[in-house]
Amino acid sequence: MNSQFSIPSLPETPQCSPNQLIKIASNLPDATISIPSVDKVLEAIEQGKADQLSKLDWIYCIYAKAQWDQQNLDRSRKISAAIWKVAISNSWLQHQLLWRLALYYGDWQEQVLAQSLAESFDIFANSVSHLLPFQIIRAFRSTQAGIELAKIACEQRVNRTELLNIIKEDLPIWIPLFSKFIEEIIPYFTTIRSPNQQQVRWLLSCLDEMSESQQIKAVNYLLTNVSNDIASNHPVLIDWLKHNYRNGENWYKLSDPARQRLREWIGGINYGDFQKLVNLILNKLDLPDFEANRLCSRRDFWASYSNRFERLRILLPKTSQIAIGYQIQNDVDLLEDDGSDPTEVCIFDFGEWFVVEFFRGRGGETRLFPKNSKNQQILFGESTLSVKRIRCLGGDKHDHVFLWQVFSRIWLANNGILPNPHTHPSRNPTTSQLQDRENRLERWKGEIEYLEREAKAYCKKICFLIE
């Protein structure tokens, strides 16, 4: 099928005469274009008319200042100082100069700003030292720019991402100095003699935003350069490290010295809770002298193992919980009353072993359990435990009769639980002392056998049977 379309008609093109355009142009007034120059800016400043300069005048001046300086060496610094003085009350000019100054120190140098303007920054700085962009520029000028930026972030209580969000409208945040200073956060933190809680929480916020490789490097540095005293004053720091580095792959990415220090920190904080518990019992409960002495000896003995405490669970009888339960930072659970002599119980996690320490009462033993899923669930997972329930579990046991410290140390070492480095060995007992211990030990064995039979009968009665 053939289709025929009509061709639309177009209007005729008007005829324009060049002579008419020339005539119109000849009647227009003469136009003059003011070309910006550094000299024009200088003249306006000297006449007190800087506020009449256009943004184009200032942009050209900043752009051309480096070349102008080469031809006016004797006046370059003076003019730069005058420009900075104007910037004090001109926020737009201030922004232009600071932006370029950041680029200048970010390795762009005279491509963006004349050297004389960079060196005259102090004229401006003395008037606006409270402004964050100024503080950052001042850090850039330091020989330790990364450390100074970390200090600013700490003072502002912001991590790197938060800092950049604050200043992104004022400074070019893509320059390398802003990327690299995250690596200086830990070195800066180690220079703080007594960090407060806010500074520690700032540190953790910075660690959380680091890449994996940055964080591993930072944690290694932290563990080997921060004192044990600082760590012991900030459990939140140890909790973070324990959660992120004590178990799993990250543990093996730490250096040997860092792993050892983390063990010490975790153990120290847990032993601190154990020590505090003993001291509170001694101060709050009216104990007979022999029981008070027994508690002191336990506290002093376990001090030699403080580096090995991975976790701690505290169980208190009702009377002790009323007296001291809320004065301990660690979780404290109620020990079920099963008719046993009143005693506090601490369960220590030593990595491959659980150690249960009975503080007082008949028996008063230490029990050792292998760290398996069943024992883990019962000793650290069960909400309800009692003295008899724990004794029903069995385990290896050790006495607290005369000379127990000497033989407990040997017993623990045979199971791979060693004291802290540089711990002084025990003195060898005499023959008469050994005989005295043997006599007391026989009485203890009879007592503990009776308590275990009693515990098994109780557990059978309540259907708490351990195979």
Coordinates of C-alpha atoms in Angstrom, one line a residue:
M1 CA 0.0 0.0 0.0
N2 CA 1.3 3.4 -1.0
S3 CA 0.9 6.3 1.4
Q4 CA 1.3 9.9 0.3
F5 CA 2.1 12.6 2.9
S6 CA 1.7 16.3 2.4
I7 CA 4.8 18.5 2.8
P8 CA 4.2 21.1 5.5
S9 CA 4.8 24.7 4.6
L10 CA 7.4 26.6 6.5
P11 CA 7.4 30.4 7.2
E12 CA 9.7 32.4 5.2
T13 CA 13.0 33.3 6.9
P14 CA 13.1 37.0 7.8
Q15 CA 15.8 39.0 6.0
C16 CA 18.1 40.7 8.5
S17 CA 20.2 43.6 7.4
P18 CA 23.8 43.8 8.9
N19 CA 23.6 47.5 8.5
Q20 CA 20.7 47.6 11.0
L21 CA 22.7 45.7 13.6
I22 CA 25.7 47.9 13.2
K23 CA 23.5 51.0 13.7
I24 CA 22.0 49.5 16.9
A25 CA 25.5 48.7 18.2
S26 CA 26.8 52.1 17.5
N27 CA 24.2 53.7 19.8
L28 CA 25.1 51.5 22.8
P29 CA 27.3 53.1 25.6
D30 CA 31.0 52.1 25.8
A31 CA 31.4 49.0 28.1
T32 CA 34.5 48.4 30.2
I33 CA 35.4 45.1 31.8
S34 CA 37.3 45.2 35.1
I35 CA 40.0 42.5 35.0
P36 CA 40.8 41.2 38.5
S37 CA 44.3 41.6 39.8
V38 CA 46.3 41.2 43.0
D39 CA 47.1 44.9 42.8
K40 CA 43.4 45.8 42.7
V41 CA 42.8 43.7 45.8
L42 CA 45.8 45.3 47.5
E43 CA 44.5 48.8 46.7
A44 CA 41.0 48.0 48.0
I45 CA 42.5 46.6 51.3
E46 CA 44.7 49.7 51.8
Q47 CA 41.7 52.0 51.2
G48 CA 39.6 50.1 53.6
K49 CA 37.3 48.9 50.8
A50 CA 37.9 45.2 51.0
D51 CA 34.2 44.6 51.5
Q52 CA 33.6 46.0 47.9
L53 CA 35.7 43.3 46.3
S54 CA 33.8 40.6 44.4
K55 CA 34.2 36.9 44.9
L56 CA 35.8 36.8 41.4
D57 CA 38.4 39.4 42.6
W58 CA 39.3 37.2 45.6
I59 CA 39.5 34.0 43.6
Y60 CA 41.8 35.5 41.0
C61 CA 43.9 37.0 43.8
I62 CA 44.4 33.7 45.5
Y63 CA 45.1 32.0 42.2
A64 CA 47.6 34.6 41.0
K65 CA 49.3 35.3 44.3
A66 CA 52.1 32.8 44.0
Q67 CA 53.2 34.4 40.6
W68 CA 52.7 37.9 42.0
D69 CA 55.0 37.1 44.9
Q70 CA 57.9 36.2 42.6
Q71 CA 57.8 39.8 41.3
N72 CA 57.1 41.4 44.6
L73 CA 59.2 39.5 47.1
D74 CA 59.6 42.5 49.5
R75 CA 55.8 42.8 49.8
S76 CA 54.6 39.2 49.6
R77 CA 54.3 38.4 53.3
K78 CA 52.8 41.8 54.2
I79 CA 50.0 41.4 51.6
S80 CA 49.3 37.8 52.6
A81 CA 49.0 38.9 56.2
A82 CA 46.5 41.6 55.2
I83 CA 44.4 39.1 53.3
W84 CA 44.2 36.8 56.4
K85 CA 43.1 39.8 58.5
V86 CA 40.2 40.4 56.1
A87 CA 39.3 36.7 56.3
I88 CA 38.7 37.1 60.0
S89 CA 35.4 38.9 59.3
N90 CA 34.7 37.5 55.8
S91 CA 33.4 33.9 56.2
W92 CA 33.4 33.2 52.5
L93 CA 37.0 34.2 52.1
Q94 CA 37.9 32.3 55.2
H95 CA 36.4 29.1 53.8
Q96 CA 38.3 29.6 50.5
L97 CA 41.6 30.0 52.2
L98 CA 41.2 27.2 54.7
W99 CA 40.1 24.8 52.0
R100 CA 43.1 25.6 49.9
L101 CA 45.4 25.5 52.9
A102 CA 44.2 22.0 53.7
L103 CA 45.1 21.0 50.1
Y104 CA 48.4 22.8 50.4
Y105 CA 49.4 20.6 53.3
G106 CA 47.9 17.6 51.6
D107 CA 50.9 17.7 49.1
W108 CA 49.4 20.1 46.6
Q109 CA 51.4 23.1 47.8
E110 CA 51.6 26.1 45.5
Q111 CA 49.3 24.5 43.0
V112 CA 46.5 25.8 45.2
L113 CA 48.0 28.4 47.5
A114 CA 51.0 30.8 47.6
Q115 CA 53.6 29.9 50.2
S116 CA 53.4 33.3 51.7
L117 CA 49.6 32.8 52.4
A118 CA 50.4 29.4 54.0
E119 CA 53.1 30.9 56.2
S120 CA 50.9 33.9 57.2
F121 CA 48.2 31.6 58.6
D122 CA 49.1 32.5 62.2
I123 CA 47.7 36.1 61.7
F124 CA 44.3 34.5 61.2
A125 CA 44.8 31.6 63.7
N126 CA 45.1 33.9 66.7
S127 CA 41.6 35.1 66.3
V128 CA 39.8 31.8 65.5
S129 CA 41.6 29.2 67.6
H130 CA 38.3 27.8 68.8
L131 CA 37.2 26.7 65.3
L132 CA 37.5 23.0 64.5
P133 CA 38.8 23.6 60.9
F134 CA 41.5 25.9 62.3
Q135 CA 42.5 23.2 64.8
I136 CA 42.8 20.7 62.0
I137 CA 44.9 23.0 59.8
R138 CA 47.2 23.6 62.8
A139 CA 47.5 19.8 63.2
F140 CA 48.4 19.5 59.5
R141 CA 51.3 22.0 60.1
S142 CA 52.7 19.8 62.9
T143 CA 55.6 17.4 62.4
Q144 CA 53.2 14.8 63.9
A145 CA 50.1 15.5 62.0
G146 CA 48.5 12.1 62.6
I147 CA 49.0 12.2 66.4
E148 CA 47.6 15.8 66.5
L149 CA 44.5 14.7 64.5
A150 CA 44.0 11.8 66.8
K151 CA 44.2 14.2 69.7
I152 CA 41.5 16.4 68.2
A153 CA 39.2 13.5 67.5
C154 CA 39.7 12.4 71.2
E155 CA 38.9 15.9 72.5
Q156 CA 35.8 16.0 70.3
R157 CA 34.9 12.4 71.4
V158 CA 34.4 11.3 67.7
N159 CA 35.9 8.6 65.6
R160 CA 37.4 9.2 62.2
T161 CA 34.1 8.8 60.3
E162 CA 32.2 11.1 62.7
L163 CA 35.0 13.8 62.4
L164 CA 34.9 13.8 58.7
N165 CA 31.1 14.1 58.7
I166 CA 31.5 17.2 60.8
I167 CA 34.0 19.0 58.6
K168 CA 33.1 17.8 55.2
E169 CA 31.6 21.2 54.2
D170 CA 34.7 23.1 55.5
L171 CA 37.7 21.0 54.4
P172 CA 38.5 18.5 51.6
I173 CA 38.2 15.2 53.4
W174 CA 39.7 13.1 50.7
I175 CA 43.3 14.2 51.2
P176 CA 45.6 11.4 52.5
L177 CA 46.2 12.9 56.0
F178 CA 42.6 12.2 56.8
S179 CA 42.9 8.6 55.8
K180 CA 46.2 7.9 57.6
F181 CA 45.6 9.3 61.0
I182 CA 43.4 6.4 62.1
E183 CA 46.7 4.5 62.4
E184 CA 47.9 7.0 65.0
I185 CA 44.9 6.7 67.3
I186 CA 46.4 4.0 69.5
P187 CA 49.9 5.6 69.7
Y188 CA 48.1 8.8 70.8
F189 CA 46.0 7.0 73.4
T190 CA 49.1 5.4 74.9
T191 CA 50.4 8.9 75.7
I192 CA 47.4 9.6 78.0
R193 CA 48.7 8.9 81.5
S194 CA 45.3 8.4 83.2
P195 CA 42.6 8.0 80.6
N196 CA 39.0 8.5 81.8
Q197 CA 36.0 6.5 80.9
Q198 CA 35.0 8.8 78.0
Q199 CA 38.4 8.5 76.4
V200 CA 38.3 4.7 76.7
R201 CA 34.9 4.6 75.1
W202 CA 36.2 6.9 72.3
L203 CA 39.1 4.5 71.8
L204 CA 36.7 1.5 71.4
S205 CA 34.6 3.5 68.9
C206 CA 37.7 4.1 66.8
L207 CA 38.7 0.4 67.0
D208 CA 35.2 -0.7 65.9
E209 CA 35.5 1.4 62.6
M210 CA 38.9 0.1 61.6
S211 CA 39.5 -2.5 58.9
E212 CA 40.6 -5.9 60.1
S213 CA 44.3 -5.4 59.4
Q214 CA 44.2 -1.9 61.0
Q215 CA 42.5 -3.3 64.1
I216 CA 44.9 -6.2 64.5
K217 CA 47.9 -3.8 64.3
A218 CA 46.2 -1.4 66.7
V219 CA 45.3 -4.1 69.3
N220 CA 48.9 -5.5 69.2
Y221 CA 50.2 -2.0 69.9
L222 CA 47.6 -1.3 72.6
L223 CA 48.3 -4.5 74.5
T224 CA 52.1 -4.1 74.5
N225 CA 52.2 -0.4 75.3
V226 CA 49.4 0.3 77.8
S227 CA 50.1 -0.4 81.5
N228 CA 48.3 -3.1 83.5
D229 CA 47.1 -0.4 85.9
I230 CA 45.2 1.5 83.2
A231 CA 43.7 -1.8 82.0
S232 CA 42.6 -2.8 85.5
N233 CA 40.8 0.6 85.9
H234 CA 38.7 0.1 82.8
P235 CA 36.9 -3.3 82.7
V236 CA 35.0 -2.1 79.6
L237 CA 38.3 -2.1 77.6
I238 CA 39.1 -5.6 78.8
D239 CA 35.6 -6.8 78.0
W240 CA 35.9 -5.5 74.4
L241 CA 39.3 -7.2 74.0
K242 CA 38.0 -10.5 75.5
H243 CA 34.9 -10.5 73.3
N244 CA 36.9 -9.7 70.1
Y245 CA 40.3 -11.4 70.6
R246 CA 40.2 -14.0 73.3
N247 CA 38.4 -16.7 71.3
G248 CA 38.3 -17.3 67.6
E249 CA 40.7 -16.6 64.8
N250 CA 41.8 -13.1 66.0
W251 CA 43.5 -14.6 69.0
Y252 CA 46.1 -16.3 66.8
K253 CA 46.6 -13.1 64.8
L254 CA 48.1 -11.4 67.9
S255 CA 51.8 -11.5 68.7
D256 CA 53.0 -13.7 71.5
P257 CA 53.7 -10.7 73.8
A258 CA 50.2 -9.3 73.1
R259 CA 48.5 -12.6 73.9
Q260 CA 50.4 -12.9 77.1
R261 CA 49.4 -9.3 78.1
L262 CA 45.7 -10.0 77.3
R263 CA 45.8 -13.1 79.5
E264 CA 47.2 -10.9 82.3
W265 CA 44.5 -8.3 81.8
I266 CA 41.6 -10.7 81.8
G267 CA 43.1 -12.6 84.7
G268 CA 43.8 -9.4 86.7
I269 CA 40.3 -8.1 86.4
N270 CA 38.8 -11.4 87.4
Y271 CA 41.2 -11.9 90.3
G272 CA 40.4 -8.4 91.4
D273 CA 36.7 -9.4 91.8
F274 CA 37.8 -12.5 93.7
Q275 CA 40.0 -10.5 96.0
K276 CA 37.3 -7.9 96.5
L277 CA 34.8 -10.7 97.4
V278 CA 37.2 -12.1 100.1
N279 CA 37.8 -8.6 101.5
L280 CA 34.1 -7.9 101.7
I281 CA 33.4 -11.2 103.5
L282 CA 36.1 -10.4 106.0
N283 CA 34.7 -6.9 106.6
K284 CA 31.0 -7.5 106.4
L285 CA 30.6 -10.9 108.1
D286 CA 31.4 -11.7 111.7
L287 CA 33.7 -14.7 111.1
P288 CA 35.6 -16.7 113.6
D289 CA 39.4 -16.0 113.5
F290 CA 40.2 -19.4 112.0
E291 CA 37.8 -18.9 109.1
A292 CA 39.1 -15.4 108.5
N293 CA 42.6 -16.7 108.4
R294 CA 41.5 -19.4 106.0
L295 CA 40.0 -16.8 103.6
C296 CA 43.2 -14.7 103.7
S297 CA 45.3 -17.7 102.8
R298 CA 43.1 -18.5 99.9
R299 CA 43.2 -14.9 98.6
D300 CA 47.0 -14.7 98.8
F301 CA 47.4 -18.1 97.2
W302 CA 45.3 -17.4 94.1
A303 CA 47.1 -14.0 93.6
S304 CA 49.9 -16.1 92.2
Y305 CA 47.6 -17.4 89.5
S306 CA 45.9 -14.0 88.6
N307 CA 47.3 -14.1 85.0
R308 CA 45.3 -17.3 84.3
F309 CA 41.8 -16.3 85.4
E310 CA 39.7 -16.4 82.1
R311 CA 36.3 -16.1 83.8
L312 CA 34.9 -16.0 87.3
R313 CA 31.5 -17.0 88.6
I314 CA 30.6 -16.0 92.2
L315 CA 27.9 -17.9 94.2
L316 CA 26.8 -16.6 97.5
P317 CA 24.5 -17.9 100.2
K318 CA 21.5 -15.7 101.0
T319 CA 23.1 -14.1 104.1
S320 CA 26.2 -13.1 102.2
Q321 CA 24.3 -11.9 99.2
I322 CA 22.3 -9.5 101.4
A323 CA 25.5 -8.2 103.0
I324 CA 27.8 -7.8 100.0
G325 CA 26.1 -9.0 96.8
Y326 CA 25.5 -5.6 95.2
Q327 CA 29.1 -4.3 95.8
I328 CA 30.7 -6.7 93.3
Q329 CA 30.9 -5.7 89.6
N330 CA 30.9 -9.3 88.3
D331 CA 27.7 -11.3 88.1
V332 CA 26.7 -12.8 91.4
D333 CA 24.3 -15.7 91.7
L334 CA 22.4 -17.0 94.7
L335 CA 23.7 -20.4 96.1
E336 CA 20.7 -22.6 96.8
D337 CA 20.4 -23.6 100.4
D338 CA 20.7 -27.4 100.6
G339 CA 21.5 -27.7 104.3
S340 CA 25.3 -27.5 103.8
D341 CA 27.4 -25.2 106.0
P342 CA 27.2 -21.6 104.8
T343 CA 30.0 -20.9 102.3
E344 CA 30.7 -18.7 99.4
V345 CA 31.8 -20.4 96.2
C346 CA 34.0 -19.2 93.3
I347 CA 34.3 -21.0 90.0
F348 CA 37.4 -20.1 88.1
D349 CA 37.9 -20.8 84.3
F350 CA 41.5 -21.6 83.7
G351 CA 41.2 -22.3 80.0
E352 CA 41.3 -26.1 80.0
W353 CA 40.1 -26.6 83.6
F354 CA 37.4 -25.3 85.9
V355 CA 38.5 -24.8 89.5
V356 CA 35.8 -24.6 92.2
E357 CA 36.8 -23.0 95.5
F358 CA 34.7 -23.5 98.7
F359 CA 35.5 -20.6 101.0
R360 CA 34.6 -22.1 104.4
G361 CA 32.5 -24.7 106.3
R362 CA 33.3 -28.4 106.6
G363 CA 35.3 -29.8 103.8
G364 CA 36.4 -26.4 102.4
E365 CA 38.0 -28.2 99.5
T366 CA 39.1 -27.1 96.0
R367 CA 37.7 -29.2 93.1
L368 CA 39.1 -29.5 89.6
F369 CA 36.9 -30.3 86.6
P370 CA 37.9 -30.7 82.9
K371 CA 36.5 -28.1 80.6
N372 CA 33.9 -30.0 78.6
S373 CA 30.4 -29.1 77.4
K374 CA 28.7 -30.8 80.3
N375 CA 30.7 -29.1 83.0
Q376 CA 30.5 -25.8 81.1
Q377 CA 26.7 -26.0 81.1
I378 CA 26.4 -26.9 84.7
L379 CA 29.1 -24.6 86.2
F380 CA 28.7 -21.6 84.1
G381 CA 25.3 -22.1 82.5
E382 CA 23.0 -23.4 85.3
S383 CA 21.3 -20.6 87.1
T384 CA 20.8 -22.9 90.2
L385 CA 23.7 -24.5 92.0
S386 CA 24.3 -25.6 95.5
V387 CA 27.2 -26.9 97.5
K388 CA 25.8 -30.5 97.3
R389 CA 25.1 -30.2 93.6
I390 CA 28.7 -29.2 92.9
R391 CA 30.0 -32.0 95.1
C392 CA 27.9 -34.5 93.2
L393 CA 29.8 -33.6 90.0
G394 CA 32.9 -35.3 91.6
G395 CA 36.1 -34.1 89.9
D396 CA 39.5 -34.2 91.4
K397 CA 39.7 -32.5 94.9
H398 CA 42.4 -31.0 97.1
D399 CA 42.4 -30.1 100.8
H400 CA 43.0 -26.9 102.7
V401 CA 44.7 -28.4 105.8
F402 CA 48.1 -27.6 107.1
L403 CA 50.7 -26.9 104.2
W404 CA 48.0 -27.1 101.6
Q405 CA 49.6 -24.3 99.6
V406 CA 52.7 -26.3 98.9
F407 CA 50.8 -29.4 97.7
S408 CA 48.1 -27.5 95.9
R409 CA 50.7 -25.8 93.7
I410 CA 52.1 -29.2 92.8
W411 CA 48.6 -30.6 92.2
L412 CA 47.7 -27.7 89.9
A413 CA 51.1 -27.9 88.0
N414 CA 50.5 -31.6 87.3
N415 CA 47.3 -30.5 85.5
G416 CA 49.0 -27.8 83.5
I417 CA 47.9 -24.8 85.7
L418 CA 51.1 -22.9 86.4
P419 CA 51.5 -19.8 88.6
N420 CA 52.4 -16.3 87.2
P421 CA 56.0 -15.9 86.0
H422 CA 58.5 -14.9 88.7
T423 CA 56.4 -16.4 91.5
H424 CA 58.6 -17.5 94.3
P425 CA 58.6 -21.3 95.0
S426 CA 57.3 -22.7 98.3
R427 CA 59.8 -23.6 101.0
N428 CA 60.3 -27.3 101.5
P429 CA 58.5 -28.5 104.6
T430 CA 60.3 -30.3 107.4
T431 CA 59.8 -33.9 108.3
S432 CA 57.8 -33.0 111.4
Q433 CA 55.6 -30.6 109.4
L434 CA 54.9 -33.4 106.9
Q435 CA 53.9 -35.7 109.7
D436 CA 51.6 -33.1 111.2
R437 CA 50.0 -32.6 107.8
E438 CA 49.5 -36.3 107.3
N439 CA 47.6 -36.6 110.6
R440 CA 45.3 -33.7 109.7
L441 CA 44.8 -34.9 106.1
E442 CA 43.4 -38.3 107.4
R443 CA 40.8 -36.5 109.4
W444 CA 39.9 -34.3 106.3
K445 CA 39.6 -37.4 104.0
G446 CA 37.1 -38.9 106.4
E447 CA 35.1 -35.6 106.5
I448 CA 35.0 -35.1 102.8
E449 CA 33.9 -38.7 102.2
Y450 CA 31.0 -38.2 104.5
L451 CA 30.1 -34.9 102.7
E452 CA 30.2 -36.5 99.3
R453 CA 27.9 -39.4 100.4
E454 CA 25.5 -36.8 101.8
A455 CA 25.6 -34.8 98.6
K456 CA 24.9 -37.9 96.4
A457 CA 21.9 -38.8 98.6
Y458 CA 20.6 -35.2 98.2
C459 CA 21.1 -35.1 94.5
K460 CA 19.4 -38.5 94.1
K461 CA 16.4 -37.2 96.1
I462 CA 16.0 -34.1 93.9
C463 CA 16.7 -36.1 90.7
F464 CA 20.0 -34.2 90.1
L465 CA 21.9 -37.3 89.0
I466 CA 25.3 -37.1 87.4
E467 CA 26.5 -40.2 85.5

